């Protein structure tokens, strides 16, 4: 058997790293996206509350 | 016993989980990256080529740890699923669902790297061998758990269904493990087991280092995915809003 099978080794490691990076990156990105969305919503809500408080008659 | 139970319940409450999981996630990821670098150097540079397989044997440094993880993650899901169904612990439901994608990735890597090892070694990418087929069934089980959870609009109902499928599907794990014993397979028997190893130490240590690295990576990614789910489910709670605004914007 030929010992020169580095291309199979290289392909295996490429598949490994690509899938692991996809696994991690997809989770990290979805966390970042969710946090941004929730923070923006919280800021909007607090701005609305402030506006209501200012508009209330004394 | 009661105090241990109380402690476990407190540890599993979403606000506590949110606090303790981040330092563990970071530590596991950093150690995992360091171990991966050491393991890869050992496996690709220091370990000698196999006398029969040549260089292609180096695929085992990712194939075998991923295969171990593919089985370990499913057992973990089944255990978490059982706890979730019996004691209704929210975090265990989250763990079942959060663990499935990484388990599917480990299984896919196992299958693809096994095929890439099989071509130069067996002369074929695929054969309907008992070990290969049962590992393929495991991939379908992972995809089934993910799809089943996604099919429900209610998180808890989806998580319960996913837990049940995990518990039923775990029967496939001993089938995978013992397939090389029960059937006459093309896939070789265990090279590394609890009773010892047939590998020389110069080839064995990088494998064990890579196995540990992958386990720590999985802990880190499980905590990350679980944090995303906890945040999504608890976003209307005061603690979640406080935690979000407390973090650097």
mmCIF file of C-alpha atoms in Angstrom, chain B residues 21-178:
data_model
loop_
_atom_site.group_PDB
_atom_site.id
_atom_site.type_symbol
_atom_site.label_atom_id
_atom_site.label_comp_id
_atom_site.label_asym_id
_atom_site.label_seq_id
_atom_site.Cartn_x
_atom_site.Cartn_y
_atom_site.Cartn_z
ATOM 1 C CA UNK B 21 -21.542 29.102 32.492
ATOM 2 C CA UNK B 22 -19.559 31.953 30.895
ATOM 3 C CA UNK B 23 -16.232 31.472 32.760
ATOM 4 C CA UNK B 24 -16.496 27.685 32.245
ATOM 5 C CA UNK B 25 -17.245 28.147 28.551
ATOM 6 C CA UNK B 26 -14.203 30.391 28.079
ATOM 7 C CA UNK B 27 -11.881 28.163 30.120
ATOM 8 C CA UNK B 28 -12.949 25.011 28.273
ATOM 9 C CA UNK B 29 -12.499 26.674 24.883
ATOM 10 C CA UNK B 30 -9.022 28.013 25.674
ATOM 11 C CA UNK B 31 -7.787 24.699 27.120
ATOM 12 C CA UNK B 32 -9.352 22.861 24.184
ATOM 13 C CA UNK B 33 -7.515 25.058 21.659
ATOM 14 C CA UNK B 34 -4.207 24.533 23.447
ATOM 15 C CA UNK B 35 -4.734 20.774 23.625
ATOM 16 C CA UNK B 36 -5.750 20.673 19.941
ATOM 17 C CA UNK B 37 -2.481 22.386 19.000
ATOM 18 C CA UNK B 38 -0.479 19.890 21.101
ATOM 19 C CA UNK B 39 -2.495 16.894 19.855
ATOM 20 C CA UNK B 40 -2.192 17.897 16.202
ATOM 21 C CA UNK B 41 1.544 18.461 16.533
ATOM 22 C CA UNK B 42 1.879 15.068 18.162
ATOM 23 C CA UNK B 43 -0.352 13.323 15.630
ATOM 24 C CA UNK B 44 0.831 14.980 12.439
ATOM 25 C CA UNK B 45 4.511 15.603 13.209
ATOM 26 C CA UNK B 46 5.820 13.509 16.096
ATOM 27 C CA UNK B 47 3.944 10.212 15.643
ATOM 28 C CA UNK B 48 5.662 7.858 13.178
ATOM 29 C CA UNK B 49 3.827 6.707 10.042
ATOM 30 C CA UNK B 50 2.051 3.347 10.353
ATOM 31 C CA UNK B 51 4.031 0.467 8.829
ATOM 32 C CA UNK B 52 0.973 -0.776 6.912
ATOM 33 C CA UNK B 53 -1.351 2.208 6.433
ATOM 34 C CA UNK B 54 1.358 4.808 5.909
ATOM 35 C CA UNK B 55 0.328 8.431 6.431
ATOM 36 C CA UNK B 56 -3.414 7.826 6.111
ATOM 37 C CA UNK B 57 -3.503 6.447 9.666
ATOM 38 C CA UNK B 58 -3.165 10.069 10.881
ATOM 39 C CA UNK B 59 -6.885 10.481 10.129
ATOM 40 C CA UNK B 60 -7.565 8.564 13.356
ATOM 41 C CA UNK B 61 -6.574 11.627 15.404
ATOM 42 C CA UNK B 62 -9.839 13.252 14.395
ATOM 43 C CA UNK B 63 -11.905 10.223 13.352
ATOM 44 C CA UNK B 64 -11.677 8.302 16.631
ATOM 45 C CA UNK B 65 -12.223 11.253 19.031
ATOM 46 C CA UNK B 66 -15.219 12.370 16.918
ATOM 47 C CA UNK B 67 -16.623 8.815 16.941
ATOM 48 C CA UNK B 68 -16.281 8.669 20.735
ATOM 49 C CA UNK B 69 -17.940 12.067 21.046
ATOM 50 C CA UNK B 70 -20.775 11.117 18.683
ATOM 51 C CA UNK B 71 -21.720 8.277 21.047
ATOM 52 C CA UNK B 72 -20.997 10.160 24.276
ATOM 53 C CA UNK B 73 -23.177 13.128 23.284
ATOM 54 C CA UNK B 74 -26.150 10.893 22.522
ATOM 55 C CA UNK B 75 -25.830 9.107 25.882
ATOM 56 C CA UNK B 76 -25.590 12.536 27.536
ATOM 57 C CA UNK B 77 -28.785 13.608 25.721
ATOM 58 C CA UNK B 78 -30.614 10.467 26.832
ATOM 59 C CA UNK B 79 -29.563 10.974 30.474
ATOM 60 C CA UNK B 80 -30.538 14.658 30.373
ATOM 61 C CA UNK B 81 -33.791 13.710 28.638
ATOM 62 C CA UNK B 82 -34.652 11.215 31.375
ATOM 63 C CA UNK B 83 -33.905 13.795 34.086
ATOM 64 C CA UNK B 84 -35.952 16.396 32.198
ATOM 65 C CA UNK B 85 -38.935 14.051 31.885
ATOM 66 C CA UNK B 86 -38.832 12.825 35.494
ATOM 67 C CA UNK B 87 -37.926 15.972 37.417
ATOM 68 C CA UNK B 88 -38.922 18.640 34.878
ATOM 69 C CA UNK B 89 -35.644 20.503 35.182
ATOM 70 C CA UNK B 90 -35.641 23.255 32.570
ATOM 71 C CA UNK B 91 -31.885 23.268 32.057
ATOM 72 C CA UNK B 92 -31.841 19.534 31.263
ATOM 73 C CA UNK B 93 -34.449 20.101 28.530
ATOM 74 C CA UNK B 94 -32.219 22.839 27.140
ATOM 75 C CA UNK B 95 -29.168 20.549 27.274
ATOM 76 C CA UNK B 96 -30.968 17.846 25.248
ATOM 77 C CA UNK B 97 -31.804 20.275 22.473
ATOM 78 C CA UNK B 98 -28.527 22.227 22.611
ATOM 79 C CA UNK B 99 -26.354 19.093 22.470
ATOM 80 C CA UNK B 100 -27.955 17.635 19.340
ATOM 81 C CA UNK B 101 -26.384 19.864 16.614
ATOM 82 C CA UNK B 102 -22.836 19.297 17.873
ATOM 83 C CA UNK B 103 -23.544 15.571 18.170
ATOM 84 C CA UNK B 104 -24.721 15.557 14.554
ATOM 85 C CA UNK B 105 -21.546 17.419 13.514
ATOM 86 C CA UNK B 106 -19.321 14.896 15.333
ATOM 87 C CA UNK B 107 -21.195 12.034 13.670
ATOM 88 C CA UNK B 108 -20.911 13.642 10.228
ATOM 89 C CA UNK B 109 -17.159 14.164 10.740
ATOM 90 C CA UNK B 110 -16.813 10.539 11.866
ATOM 91 C CA UNK B 111 -18.561 9.292 8.735
ATOM 92 C CA UNK B 112 -16.727 11.546 6.275
ATOM 93 C CA UNK B 113 -13.263 11.002 7.787
ATOM 94 C CA UNK B 114 -14.010 7.283 7.982
ATOM 95 C CA UNK B 115 -14.803 7.314 4.269
ATOM 96 C CA UNK B 116 -11.601 9.221 3.524
ATOM 97 C CA UNK B 117 -9.667 6.665 5.552
ATOM 98 C CA UNK B 118 -11.553 3.750 3.983
ATOM 99 C CA UNK B 119 -10.631 4.598 0.406
ATOM 100 C CA UNK B 120 -6.849 4.123 0.736
ATOM 101 C CA UNK B 121 -7.189 1.366 3.355
ATOM 102 C CA UNK B 122 -10.128 -0.755 2.155
ATOM 103 C CA UNK B 123 -10.252 0.453 -1.436
ATOM 104 C CA UNK B 124 -13.765 1.868 -1.065
ATOM 105 C CA UNK B 125 -15.360 4.944 0.458
ATOM 106 C CA UNK B 126 -18.411 3.136 1.752
ATOM 107 C CA UNK B 127 -19.620 -0.340 2.532
ATOM 108 C CA UNK B 128 -22.808 -1.397 4.312
ATOM 109 C CA UNK B 129 -20.798 -2.680 7.227
ATOM 110 C CA UNK B 130 -22.524 -2.943 10.656
ATOM 111 C CA UNK B 131 -20.324 -0.259 12.286
ATOM 112 C CA UNK B 132 -20.715 2.204 9.403
ATOM 113 C CA UNK B 133 -24.435 1.601 9.039
ATOM 114 C CA UNK B 134 -25.166 1.968 12.754
ATOM 115 C CA UNK B 135 -23.135 5.209 12.828
ATOM 116 C CA UNK B 136 -25.211 6.461 9.871
ATOM 117 C CA UNK B 137 -28.359 5.568 11.828
ATOM 118 C CA UNK B 138 -26.950 7.681 14.683
ATOM 119 C CA UNK B 139 -26.677 10.666 12.329
ATOM 120 C CA UNK B 140 -30.338 10.193 11.336
ATOM 121 C CA UNK B 141 -31.273 10.003 15.011
ATOM 122 C CA UNK B 142 -29.530 13.309 15.704
ATOM 123 C CA UNK B 143 -31.253 14.908 12.728
ATOM 124 C CA UNK B 144 -34.542 13.406 13.947
ATOM 125 C CA UNK B 145 -34.097 14.956 17.414
ATOM 126 C CA UNK B 146 -33.343 18.366 15.868
ATOM 127 C CA UNK B 147 -36.276 18.151 13.434
ATOM 128 C CA UNK B 148 -38.686 16.928 16.097
ATOM 129 C CA UNK B 149 -37.827 19.826 18.397
ATOM 130 C CA UNK B 150 -38.183 22.318 15.536
ATOM 131 C CA UNK B 151 -41.590 20.883 14.625
ATOM 132 C CA UNK B 152 -43.121 22.167 17.879
ATOM 133 C CA UNK B 153 -43.940 25.816 18.416
ATOM 134 C CA UNK B 154 -43.853 25.303 22.189
ATOM 135 C CA UNK B 155 -40.306 24.864 23.531
ATOM 136 C CA UNK B 156 -41.190 22.577 26.432
ATOM 137 C CA UNK B 157 -43.348 20.246 24.332
ATOM 138 C CA UNK B 158 -40.608 20.094 21.694
ATOM 139 C CA UNK B 159 -37.933 19.422 24.302
ATOM 140 C CA UNK B 160 -40.016 16.629 25.851
ATOM 141 C CA UNK B 161 -40.503 14.977 22.442
ATOM 142 C CA UNK B 162 -36.758 15.337 21.744
ATOM 143 C CA UNK B 163 -36.018 13.780 25.161
ATOM 144 C CA UNK B 164 -38.222 10.777 24.415
ATOM 145 C CA UNK B 165 -36.558 10.235 21.048
ATOM 146 C CA UNK B 166 -33.120 10.507 22.705
ATOM 147 C CA UNK B 167 -34.059 7.875 25.277
ATOM 148 C CA UNK B 168 -35.405 5.511 22.610
ATOM 149 C CA UNK B 169 -32.487 6.183 20.256
ATOM 150 C CA UNK B 170 -29.817 5.462 22.860
ATOM 151 C CA UNK B 171 -30.361 1.753 22.155
ATOM 152 C CA UNK B 172 -28.267 2.383 19.030
ATOM 153 C CA UNK B 173 -25.160 3.201 21.107
ATOM 154 C CA UNK B 174 -24.404 -0.353 22.333
ATOM 155 C CA UNK B 175 -25.217 -1.542 18.802
ATOM 156 C CA UNK B 176 -22.520 0.790 17.407
ATOM 157 C CA UNK B 177 -20.044 -0.165 20.124
ATOM 158 C CA UNK B 178 -20.524 -3.930 19.910
#
